[in-house]
mmCIF file of C-alpha atoms in Angstrom:
data_model
loop_
_atom_site.group_PDB
_atom_site.id
_atom_site.type_symbol
_atom_site.label_atom_id
_atom_site.label_comp_id
_atom_site.label_asym_id
_atom_site.label_seq_id
_atom_site.Cartn_x
_atom_site.Cartn_y
_atom_site.Cartn_z
ATOM 1 C CA MET A 83 0.069 -0.216 -0.006
ATOM 2 C CA SER A 84 2.618 2.140 0.529
ATOM 3 C CA GLU A 85 3.961 1.498 -2.963
ATOM 4 C CA LEU A 86 1.948 3.032 -4.049
ATOM 5 C CA GLY A 87 0.672 5.500 -1.572
ATOM 6 C CA ARG A 88 4.197 7.138 -3.294
ATOM 7 C CA MET A 89 2.214 6.973 -6.940
ATOM 8 C CA PRO A 90 1.556 11.216 -7.568
ATOM 9 C CA GLY A 91 -1.385 12.352 -6.488
ATOM 10 C CA ILE A 92 -2.543 9.521 -4.789
ATOM 11 C CA GLY A 93 -1.972 9.533 -1.013
ATOM 12 C CA GLN A 94 -2.795 8.107 1.767
ATOM 13 C CA LYS A 95 -6.775 7.322 2.002
ATOM 14 C CA SER A 96 -6.764 6.906 -2.190
ATOM 15 C CA ALA A 97 -4.062 4.063 -1.187
ATOM 16 C CA GLU A 98 -5.640 2.587 0.873
ATOM 17 C CA ARG A 99 -9.379 2.577 -1.145
ATOM 18 C CA LEU A 100 -6.833 1.280 -4.386
ATOM 19 C CA ALA A 101 -5.332 -1.953 -2.287
ATOM 20 C CA HIS A 102 -8.701 -2.662 -1.366
ATOM 21 C CA TYR A 103 -9.890 -2.558 -4.831
ATOM 22 C CA VAL A 104 -6.409 -5.136 -6.058
ATOM 23 C CA LEU A 105 -7.175 -7.377 -2.528
ATOM 24 C CA ARG A 106 -10.572 -7.915 -4.262
ATOM 25 C CA LEU A 107 -9.780 -8.355 -8.102
ATOM 26 C CA PRO A 108 -9.452 -11.859 -9.296
ATOM 27 C CA HIS A 109 -6.645 -12.943 -8.966
ATOM 28 C CA ASP A 110 -6.344 -12.953 -13.041
ATOM 29 C CA GLU A 111 -7.213 -9.727 -13.313
ATOM 30 C CA ALA A 112 -4.233 -8.695 -10.557
ATOM 31 C CA MET A 113 -1.467 -10.953 -12.895
ATOM 32 C CA GLN A 114 -2.286 -9.079 -15.653
ATOM 33 C CA LEU A 115 -2.348 -5.542 -13.754
ATOM 34 C CA ALA A 116 1.073 -6.862 -12.516
ATOM 35 C CA THR A 117 2.364 -7.627 -15.858
ATOM 36 C CA ALA A 118 1.640 -4.057 -16.967
ATOM 37 C CA ILE A 119 3.057 -2.615 -15.618
ATOM 38 C CA ARG A 120 6.046 -4.425 -15.477
ATOM 39 C CA ASN A 121 5.453 -3.686 -18.947
ATOM 40 C CA VAL A 122 5.686 -0.995 -19.518
ATOM 41 C CA LYS A 123 8.870 -0.229 -17.825
ATOM 42 C CA GLN A 124 10.818 -2.909 -20.366
ATOM 43 C CA ASN A 125 9.157 -2.428 -22.631
ATOM 44 C CA VAL A 126 9.112 1.638 -23.136
ATOM 45 C CA ASN A 127 12.297 3.482 -23.610
ATOM 46 C CA TYR A 128 13.687 6.604 -25.096
ATOM 47 C CA CYS A 129 14.157 7.660 -28.910
ATOM 48 C CA SER A 130 17.523 7.906 -29.527
ATOM 49 C CA ILE A 131 16.272 10.169 -31.942
ATOM 50 C CA CYS A 132 13.936 12.735 -29.709
ATOM 51 C CA CYS A 133 14.363 11.405 -27.067
ATOM 52 C CA ASN A 134 10.736 10.618 -26.378
ATOM 53 C CA ILE A 135 9.298 7.512 -24.166
ATOM 54 C CA GLY A 136 7.630 4.935 -26.744
ATOM 55 C CA GLU A 137 7.920 1.270 -27.489
ATOM 56 C CA THR A 138 9.642 1.147 -30.433
ATOM 57 C CA ASP A 139 13.434 3.165 -31.719
ATOM 58 C CA PRO A 140 13.024 5.428 -33.004
ATOM 59 C CA CYS A 141 9.814 6.031 -32.008
ATOM 60 C CA HIS A 142 7.015 6.386 -33.923
ATOM 61 C CA ILE A 143 6.829 10.382 -34.656
ATOM 62 C CA CYS A 144 10.574 10.002 -36.370
ATOM 63 C CA GLY A 145 9.834 6.561 -37.736
ATOM 64 C CA ASP A 146 7.286 8.208 -40.075
ATOM 65 C CA HIS A 147 7.719 9.546 -43.089
ATOM 66 C CA ARG A 148 5.108 11.810 -43.442
ATOM 67 C CA ARG A 149 5.976 14.506 -41.166
ATOM 68 C CA ASP A 150 8.294 17.082 -41.922
ATOM 69 C CA HIS A 151 11.479 15.452 -39.658
ATOM 70 C CA LYS A 152 13.434 19.104 -41.231
ATOM 71 C CA LYS A 153 11.212 20.963 -38.912
ATOM 72 C CA VAL A 154 12.233 20.373 -34.850
ATOM 73 C CA CYS A 155 9.942 21.400 -31.806
ATOM 74 C CA VAL A 156 11.229 21.708 -29.037
ATOM 75 C CA VAL A 157 9.516 20.915 -25.382
ATOM 76 C CA GLU A 158 10.881 20.336 -22.158
ATOM 77 C CA GLN A 159 8.196 16.831 -21.746
ATOM 78 C CA PRO A 160 6.243 14.054 -23.228
ATOM 79 C CA LYS A 161 3.084 14.658 -21.952
ATOM 80 C CA ASP A 162 4.120 18.955 -23.869
ATOM 81 C CA LEU A 163 4.349 16.444 -27.203
ATOM 82 C CA PHE A 164 1.008 14.737 -25.989
ATOM 83 C CA THR A 165 -0.548 17.811 -25.732
ATOM 84 C CA ILE A 166 0.554 18.912 -29.180
ATOM 85 C CA GLU A 167 0.440 15.954 -30.791
ATOM 86 C CA LYS A 168 -3.411 15.823 -29.929
ATOM 87 C CA ALA A 169 -3.844 19.596 -30.836
ATOM 88 C CA GLY A 170 -3.596 17.445 -34.220
ATOM 89 C CA PHE A 171 -1.799 20.155 -36.756
ATOM 90 C CA TYR A 172 1.643 20.604 -36.333
ATOM 91 C CA GLU A 173 2.714 17.933 -38.782
ATOM 92 C CA GLY A 174 6.685 18.280 -37.777
ATOM 93 C CA VAL A 175 8.822 16.098 -35.629
ATOM 94 C CA TYR A 176 10.431 16.572 -31.726
ATOM 95 C CA HIS A 177 12.480 16.474 -29.602
ATOM 96 C CA VAL A 178 12.658 16.107 -26.301
ATOM 97 C CA LEU A 179 15.165 17.613 -23.707
ATOM 98 C CA SER A 180 13.464 15.683 -19.856
ATOM 99 C CA GLY A 181 12.836 19.307 -18.466
ATOM 100 C CA HIS A 182 14.451 23.013 -18.259
ATOM 101 C CA ILE A 183 17.521 24.519 -17.671
ATOM 102 C CA ASP A 184 17.366 25.271 -13.410
ATOM 103 C CA PRO A 185 20.193 26.905 -12.293
ATOM 104 C CA LEU A 186 18.085 26.771 -8.218
ATOM 105 C CA GLU A 187 18.116 22.856 -8.737
ATOM 106 C CA ASN A 188 21.477 22.492 -9.709
ATOM 107 C CA VAL A 189 20.535 21.491 -13.343
ATOM 108 C CA ASP A 190 22.495 22.678 -15.888
ATOM 109 C CA PRO A 191 22.312 22.290 -19.125
ATOM 110 C CA GLU A 192 24.578 19.511 -19.923
ATOM 111 C CA ASP A 193 21.624 17.767 -17.612
ATOM 112 C CA ILE A 194 18.782 17.585 -20.825
ATOM 113 C CA ASN A 195 19.009 16.453 -24.311
ATOM 114 C CA ILE A 196 20.036 19.791 -25.725
ATOM 115 C CA ASP A 197 23.669 18.505 -26.755
ATOM 116 C CA LYS A 198 21.756 15.993 -28.646
ATOM 117 C CA LEU A 199 19.387 18.490 -29.945
ATOM 118 C CA VAL A 200 22.295 20.764 -31.516
ATOM 119 C CA ASP A 201 23.781 17.517 -33.025
ATOM 120 C CA ARG A 202 20.508 16.804 -34.640
ATOM 121 C CA ALA A 203 20.426 20.658 -35.752
ATOM 122 C CA ARG A 204 23.893 20.355 -36.946
ATOM 123 C CA ASN A 205 24.027 16.867 -38.766
ATOM 124 C CA ASN A 206 20.792 16.663 -39.753
ATOM 125 C CA GLY A 207 19.490 19.164 -42.163
ATOM 126 C CA ILE A 208 17.657 20.666 -40.282
ATOM 127 C CA GLN A 209 14.932 23.880 -41.190
ATOM 128 C CA GLU A 210 13.855 24.996 -38.009
ATOM 129 C CA VAL A 211 13.798 24.335 -34.603
ATOM 130 C CA ILE A 212 10.420 26.154 -32.747
ATOM 131 C CA ILE A 213 10.887 25.987 -28.901
ATOM 132 C CA ALA A 214 7.713 24.971 -26.969
ATOM 133 C CA THR A 215 9.379 25.362 -23.555
ATOM 134 C CA ASN A 216 6.336 26.367 -21.159
ATOM 135 C CA PRO A 217 6.298 30.673 -20.889
ATOM 136 C CA ASN A 218 7.789 31.021 -17.162
ATOM 137 C CA LEU A 219 10.698 31.880 -15.681
ATOM 138 C CA GLU A 220 12.702 28.418 -16.813
ATOM 139 C CA GLY A 221 11.034 27.547 -19.803
ATOM 140 C CA ASP A 222 12.912 30.811 -21.004
ATOM 141 C CA VAL A 223 16.496 30.386 -19.789
ATOM 142 C CA THR A 224 16.198 27.509 -21.730
ATOM 143 C CA ALA A 225 15.166 28.717 -24.526
ATOM 144 C CA MET A 226 17.438 30.781 -25.086
ATOM 145 C CA TYR A 227 20.813 28.715 -23.951
ATOM 146 C CA ILE A 228 19.374 26.549 -26.893
ATOM 147 C CA LEU A 229 19.532 29.992 -28.944
ATOM 148 C CA GLU A 230 22.460 30.306 -28.482
ATOM 149 C CA GLN A 231 23.787 26.954 -29.375
ATOM 150 C CA LEU A 232 21.451 27.024 -32.069
ATOM 151 C CA GLU A 233 22.418 30.481 -34.558
ATOM 152 C CA PRO A 234 25.628 29.408 -35.016
ATOM 153 C CA LEU A 235 24.416 26.144 -36.899
ATOM 154 C CA GLY A 236 22.864 28.783 -38.739
ATOM 155 C CA VAL A 237 19.530 26.986 -38.008
ATOM 156 C CA LYS A 238 16.093 29.209 -38.168
ATOM 157 C CA VAL A 239 14.613 29.592 -34.092
ATOM 158 C CA THR A 240 11.192 30.832 -33.376
ATOM 159 C CA GLN A 241 9.239 30.725 -30.557
ATOM 160 C CA LEU A 242 5.246 29.915 -29.514
ATOM 161 C CA ALA A 243 3.786 32.840 -29.480
ATOM 162 C CA ARG A 244 2.557 34.480 -26.111
ATOM 163 C CA GLY A 245 -0.258 36.024 -25.076
ATOM 164 C CA MET A 246 -3.391 36.021 -24.939
ATOM 165 C CA PRO A 247 -5.324 32.643 -24.680
ATOM 166 C CA SER A 248 -7.518 32.376 -27.098
ATOM 167 C CA GLY A 249 -11.070 31.710 -25.109
ATOM 168 C CA SER A 250 -10.446 33.341 -21.942
ATOM 169 C CA TYR A 251 -11.002 37.153 -20.635
ATOM 170 C CA LEU A 252 -9.312 40.284 -21.081
ATOM 171 C CA GLU A 253 -10.298 41.043 -17.002
ATOM 172 C CA TYR A 254 -8.612 37.528 -15.782
ATOM 173 C CA ALA A 255 -5.146 38.580 -17.441
ATOM 174 C CA ASN A 256 -2.584 39.089 -15.041
ATOM 175 C CA SER A 257 -0.278 42.701 -16.329
ATOM 176 C CA ALA A 258 2.349 39.748 -17.563
ATOM 177 C CA VAL A 259 -0.016 38.287 -19.911
ATOM 178 C CA ILE A 260 -1.453 41.813 -21.001
ATOM 179 C CA ALA A 261 2.437 43.260 -21.153
ATOM 180 C CA ASP A 262 3.300 40.824 -23.825
ATOM 181 C CA ALA A 263 -0.240 40.579 -26.008
ATOM 182 C CA ILE A 264 0.083 44.532 -25.831
ATOM 183 C CA HIS A 265 4.256 44.383 -26.626
ATOM 184 C CA GLY A 266 3.268 41.307 -28.912
ATOM 185 C CA ARG A 267 0.120 43.160 -31.205
ATOM 186 C CA LYS A 268 -0.476 42.058 -34.914
ATOM 187 C CA SER A 269 -1.323 44.146 -37.411
ATOM 188 C CA ILE A 270 -5.157 42.258 -39.177
ATOM 189 C CA GLN A 271 -6.436 42.783 -42.543
ATOM 190 C CA LYS A 272 -9.169 40.904 -44.563
ATOM 191 C CA ASP A 273 -8.797 37.715 -45.606
ATOM 192 C CA MET B 298 -33.233 43.001 1.441
ATOM 193 C CA SER B 299 -34.728 42.439 -1.810
ATOM 194 C CA GLU B 300 -32.354 45.166 -3.670
ATOM 195 C CA LEU B 301 -29.029 43.653 -2.324
ATOM 196 C CA GLY B 302 -30.065 40.542 -3.578
ATOM 197 C CA ARG B 303 -30.353 41.297 -6.839
ATOM 198 C CA MET B 304 -26.465 42.366 -7.557
ATOM 199 C CA PRO B 305 -24.244 40.574 -8.980
ATOM 200 C CA GLY B 306 -22.726 37.465 -6.919
ATOM 201 C CA ILE B 307 -24.886 38.356 -3.652
ATOM 202 C CA GLY B 308 -27.300 35.211 -2.648
ATOM 203 C CA GLN B 309 -29.714 35.345 -0.927
ATOM 204 C CA LYS B 310 -27.718 34.530 2.690
ATOM 205 C CA SER B 311 -24.801 36.902 1.189
ATOM 206 C CA ALA B 312 -28.598 39.118 1.083
ATOM 207 C CA GLU B 313 -29.701 38.860 4.794
ATOM 208 C CA ARG B 314 -25.575 39.188 5.920
ATOM 209 C CA LEU B 315 -25.152 42.386 4.519
ATOM 210 C CA ALA B 316 -29.060 42.940 6.166
ATOM 211 C CA HIS B 317 -27.610 42.912 9.186
ATOM 212 C CA TYR B 318 -25.237 44.362 8.958
ATOM 213 C CA VAL B 319 -26.704 47.594 7.262
ATOM 214 C CA LEU B 320 -29.612 47.095 10.014
ATOM 215 C CA ARG B 321 -25.841 47.064 13.215
ATOM 216 C CA LEU B 322 -24.616 50.658 11.180
ATOM 217 C CA PRO B 323 -24.742 53.624 13.222
ATOM 218 C CA HIS B 324 -27.213 56.699 11.000
ATOM 219 C CA ASP B 325 -24.466 58.516 10.196
ATOM 220 C CA GLU B 326 -22.451 55.816 8.341
ATOM 221 C CA ALA B 327 -25.880 53.899 6.865
ATOM 222 C CA MET B 328 -25.962 57.790 5.758
ATOM 223 C CA GLN B 329 -23.191 57.438 4.201
ATOM 224 C CA LEU B 330 -23.274 54.415 2.359
ATOM 225 C CA ALA B 331 -26.669 55.593 0.189
ATOM 226 C CA THR B 332 -25.092 58.693 -0.103
ATOM 227 C CA ALA B 333 -21.646 56.540 -2.283
ATOM 228 C CA ILE B 334 -24.448 55.087 -3.201
ATOM 229 C CA ARG B 335 -26.530 57.701 -4.894
ATOM 230 C CA ASN B 336 -23.749 60.349 -5.504
ATOM 231 C CA VAL B 337 -21.822 57.656 -7.945
ATOM 232 C CA LYS B 338 -24.425 57.027 -9.851
ATOM 233 C CA GLN B 339 -25.251 61.815 -10.432
ATOM 234 C CA ASN B 340 -21.677 61.925 -10.606
ATOM 235 C CA VAL B 341 -20.578 58.429 -12.925
ATOM 236 C CA ASN B 342 -20.610 59.823 -16.244
ATOM 237 C CA TYR B 343 -19.471 58.444 -19.698
ATOM 238 C CA CYS B 344 -16.456 59.964 -21.285
ATOM 239 C CA SER B 345 -18.044 61.928 -24.546
ATOM 240 C CA ILE B 346 -14.872 61.421 -25.843
ATOM 241 C CA CYS B 347 -13.980 57.071 -25.352
ATOM 242 C CA CYS B 348 -16.950 55.617 -23.867
ATOM 243 C CA ASN B 349 -14.886 55.571 -20.530
ATOM 244 C CA ILE B 350 -16.408 55.812 -16.994
ATOM 245 C CA GLY B 351 -15.312 58.419 -15.034
ATOM 246 C CA GLU B 352 -16.776 61.729 -13.058
ATOM 247 C CA THR B 353 -15.328 64.025 -15.074
ATOM 248 C CA ASP B 354 -16.028 65.512 -18.922
ATOM 249 C CA PRO B 355 -13.776 63.892 -20.941
ATOM 250 C CA CYS B 356 -12.715 61.648 -18.274
ATOM 251 C CA HIS B 357 -8.979 61.520 -16.795
ATOM 252 C CA ILE B 358 -7.682 59.406 -19.163
ATOM 253 C CA CYS B 359 -8.044 61.529 -22.277
ATOM 254 C CA GLY B 360 -8.137 64.878 -20.413
ATOM 255 C CA ASP B 361 -4.561 63.632 -19.279
ATOM 256 C CA HIS B 362 -1.898 65.330 -22.222
ATOM 257 C CA ARG B 363 1.096 63.786 -21.196
ATOM 258 C CA ARG B 364 -1.343 60.223 -22.524
ATOM 259 C CA ASP B 365 -0.147 59.316 -27.079
ATOM 260 C CA HIS B 366 -3.678 60.072 -28.354
ATOM 261 C CA LYS B 367 -2.642 59.606 -31.469
ATOM 262 C CA LYS B 368 -2.669 55.081 -30.122
ATOM 263 C CA VAL B 369 -6.776 54.105 -29.279
ATOM 264 C CA CYS B 370 -6.564 50.701 -27.548
ATOM 265 C CA VAL B 371 -11.188 49.635 -27.905
ATOM 266 C CA VAL B 372 -11.657 47.775 -25.119
ATOM 267 C CA GLU B 373 -15.628 46.102 -24.465
ATOM 268 C CA GLN B 374 -15.915 47.071 -20.999
ATOM 269 C CA PRO B 375 -14.098 50.010 -18.401
ATOM 270 C CA LYS B 376 -13.157 46.437 -17.183
ATOM 271 C CA ASP B 377 -10.989 45.079 -19.185
ATOM 272 C CA LEU B 378 -9.547 49.109 -20.047
ATOM 273 C CA PHE B 379 -8.563 48.659 -15.492
ATOM 274 C CA THR B 380 -7.261 45.632 -16.421
ATOM 275 C CA ILE B 381 -5.198 46.770 -19.167
ATOM 276 C CA GLU B 382 -4.238 49.915 -16.736
ATOM 277 C CA LYS B 383 -2.949 48.038 -14.444
ATOM 278 C CA ALA B 384 -0.039 46.575 -15.913
ATOM 279 C CA GLY B 385 1.371 49.955 -15.817
ATOM 280 C CA PHE B 386 3.053 50.490 -19.268
ATOM 281 C CA TYR B 387 0.400 51.095 -21.723
ATOM 282 C CA GLU B 388 0.863 55.282 -22.802
ATOM 283 C CA GLY B 389 -2.196 55.615 -25.865
ATOM 284 C CA VAL B 390 -5.575 56.115 -24.751
ATOM 285 C CA TYR B 391 -8.883 53.928 -25.235
ATOM 286 C CA HIS B 392 -12.208 53.724 -26.394
ATOM 287 C CA VAL B 393 -15.152 51.545 -24.678
ATOM 288 C CA LEU B 394 -17.446 49.662 -26.646
ATOM 289 C CA SER B 395 -19.685 48.959 -23.876
ATOM 290 C CA GLY B 396 -19.814 45.586 -24.863
ATOM 291 C CA HIS B 397 -19.231 42.927 -28.223
ATOM 292 C CA ILE B 398 -21.935 42.188 -31.562
ATOM 293 C CA ASP B 399 -23.692 39.011 -30.634
ATOM 294 C CA PRO B 400 -25.833 38.658 -32.659
ATOM 295 C CA LEU B 401 -27.817 35.522 -31.062
ATOM 296 C CA GLU B 402 -28.260 38.119 -28.588
ATOM 297 C CA ASN B 403 -29.575 41.242 -30.486
ATOM 298 C CA VAL B 404 -26.834 42.943 -30.479
ATOM 299 C CA ASP B 405 -25.576 44.482 -33.797
ATOM 300 C CA PRO B 406 -22.965 47.027 -34.369
ATOM 301 C CA GLU B 407 -24.995 49.775 -33.817
ATOM 302 C CA ASP B 408 -25.937 48.654 -29.825
ATOM 303 C CA ILE B 409 -22.497 49.840 -29.369
ATOM 304 C CA ASN B 410 -19.894 52.834 -29.447
ATOM 305 C CA ILE B 411 -18.100 51.421 -33.161
ATOM 306 C CA ASP B 412 -19.743 54.696 -34.167
ATOM 307 C CA LYS B 413 -18.366 56.769 -32.097
ATOM 308 C CA LEU B 414 -14.240 54.435 -32.668
ATOM 309 C CA VAL B 415 -15.064 56.418 -36.716
ATOM 310 C CA ASP B 416 -15.514 59.606 -36.120
ATOM 311 C CA ARG B 417 -12.458 59.737 -33.610
ATOM 312 C CA ALA B 418 -10.089 57.964 -36.640
ATOM 313 C CA ARG B 419 -12.046 59.566 -39.095
ATOM 314 C CA ASN B 420 -11.665 63.256 -37.565
ATOM 315 C CA ASN B 421 -8.336 63.355 -34.597
ATOM 316 C CA GLY B 422 -5.700 61.853 -36.675
ATOM 317 C CA ILE B 423 -5.497 58.462 -35.124
ATOM 318 C CA GLN B 424 -2.800 56.586 -36.353
ATOM 319 C CA GLU B 425 -3.131 53.595 -34.675
ATOM 320 C CA VAL B 426 -6.037 51.681 -32.867
ATOM 321 C CA ILE B 427 -5.526 48.481 -31.689
ATOM 322 C CA ILE B 428 -8.382 46.344 -30.686
ATOM 323 C CA ALA B 429 -8.120 44.229 -27.098
ATOM 324 C CA THR B 430 -11.042 42.978 -27.422
ATOM 325 C CA ASN B 431 -11.859 39.491 -25.908
ATOM 326 C CA PRO B 432 -10.335 36.579 -27.372
ATOM 327 C CA ASN B 433 -13.540 34.666 -28.446
ATOM 328 C CA LEU B 434 -16.514 34.226 -30.921
ATOM 329 C CA GLU B 435 -18.389 37.492 -29.936
ATOM 330 C CA GLY B 436 -14.812 39.372 -29.735
ATOM 331 C CA ASP B 437 -13.217 37.893 -32.916
ATOM 332 C CA VAL B 438 -15.927 38.774 -34.510
ATOM 333 C CA THR B 439 -16.326 42.813 -32.894
ATOM 334 C CA ALA B 440 -12.520 43.087 -34.322
ATOM 335 C CA MET B 441 -13.531 41.909 -37.443
ATOM 336 C CA TYR B 442 -15.899 44.515 -38.218
ATOM 337 C CA ILE B 443 -14.445 47.111 -36.582
ATOM 338 C CA LEU B 444 -11.361 46.787 -39.289
ATOM 339 C CA GLU B 445 -14.010 46.161 -41.514
ATOM 340 C CA GLN B 446 -15.279 49.974 -41.240
ATOM 341 C CA LEU B 447 -11.605 51.446 -40.263
ATOM 342 C CA GLU B 448 -9.847 49.889 -43.102
ATOM 343 C CA PRO B 449 -10.856 52.510 -45.445
ATOM 344 C CA LEU B 450 -9.933 55.754 -43.326
ATOM 345 C CA GLY B 451 -5.991 54.700 -43.746
ATOM 346 C CA VAL B 452 -5.985 53.864 -39.423
ATOM 347 C CA LYS B 453 -3.332 51.088 -38.160
ATOM 348 C CA VAL B 454 -5.345 48.207 -36.984
ATOM 349 C CA THR B 455 -3.592 45.738 -34.742
ATOM 350 C CA GLN B 456 -5.009 42.891 -31.885
ATOM 351 C CA LEU B 457 -3.556 41.835 -29.144
ATOM 352 C CA ALA B 458 -0.881 39.063 -29.248
ATOM 353 C CA ARG B 459 -2.695 35.361 -29.070
ATOM 354 C CA GLY B 460 -0.692 32.459 -27.493
ATOM 355 C CA MET B 461 0.603 30.419 -24.595
ATOM 356 C CA PRO B 462 -0.292 33.236 -21.336
ATOM 357 C CA SER B 463 3.150 33.936 -19.986
ATOM 358 C CA GLY B 464 3.861 31.502 -16.251
ATOM 359 C CA SER B 465 1.668 28.945 -17.567
ATOM 360 C CA TYR B 466 1.845 25.450 -18.735
ATOM 361 C CA LEU B 467 1.981 23.698 -21.522
ATOM 362 C CA GLU B 468 0.661 20.562 -21.262
ATOM 363 C CA TYR B 469 -2.645 22.482 -18.958
ATOM 364 C CA ALA B 470 -3.280 24.461 -21.986
ATOM 365 C CA ASN B 471 -6.460 23.572 -24.815
ATOM 366 C CA SER B 472 -5.343 22.494 -28.114
ATOM 367 C CA ALA B 473 -6.956 26.445 -29.877
ATOM 368 C CA VAL B 474 -4.158 27.827 -27.657
ATOM 369 C CA ILE B 475 -1.445 25.720 -28.633
ATOM 370 C CA ALA B 476 -2.411 25.818 -33.175
ATOM 371 C CA ASP B 477 -2.509 30.334 -31.644
ATOM 372 C CA ALA B 478 1.313 29.979 -30.291
ATOM 373 C CA ILE B 479 2.876 27.736 -32.879
ATOM 374 C CA HIS B 480 0.546 29.640 -36.101
ATOM 375 C CA GLY B 481 1.283 32.757 -34.258
ATOM 376 C CA ARG B 482 5.732 31.837 -33.227
ATOM 377 C CA LYS B 483 7.753 34.003 -34.097
ATOM 378 C CA SER B 484 11.733 33.894 -34.828
ATOM 379 C CA ILE B 485 14.008 34.880 -31.534
ATOM 380 C CA GLN B 486 17.058 36.762 -32.138
ATOM 381 C CA LYS B 487 20.123 37.264 -29.115
ATOM 382 C CA ASP B 488 18.873 41.067 -27.792
#
């Protein structure tokens, strides 16, 4: 039960409930659950190209020839990649950093997959690197460091647009969002 | 008490609590509260230039000669203006529409202060109109209508940047926000 309780979002009460659920499961189903957990650990690896998690190497995105391999979107974590994939229109490939630069937590550039990104950019004819780190201090520091590494290679480096989130209301926006939205304003024309 | 209960965010319970509070107030303070409410209604008017609420006409923003009167930020409501003012760096003036175009609610362009904006743009040498309607369907419809009215006058029309809100996390962004952020991505250079 203490093992269950160590999972994120599972407190002691939930862990108890889950433990009782497992106890009530038929033997077969409990074994299936155990096997599934073992399989995840044994079969899921990091893609040697983009560092995403997957059951194959290269992963199903890096191995997909219909995608645009000249465009690489850099994200902090696999969950960020899933968020962009779910939006369903990005046709390029990815690079997963597995973290962000954070001097306060002793995470240096060498600790995340930046060197691999630079190698990819140097050797694989990448045209554009889209930095999609989180729009906060650590994400921006990481973005700036990546920019410094890629600029000498002549790769175009872009960053996600910052501004008002679609579907929101101005009155609830904080000053940082308002500042981004006004500074980043765009001319509009009739379609 | 039913009068108190009609105020936004005040349910029956809160109205009861407020009514008891008023009953317990010393006579003077209760009269002060009543006077304050009467004064708001009597003294607060709409600015004849920007249609914002204020105690003077022109309002304190339109009457401020240190502000850039060639740049007009168009908002739906006074509360949106306050949000931008609170951010503390916008140096232009405003135009308050007092609503947005909404055919489903029978709000037509004539029902909000668009004509006044067009008059301002035609007669007062405005260089840029920054449309800061809410980033949703009604706000965008209103923005497009305003653009159509202003384009023939040769006024530059811009709109607030749309994208990831600063300080947020990619994993919690919905698909519309991700789409805005990727489509609106910008080249970055070292400062």
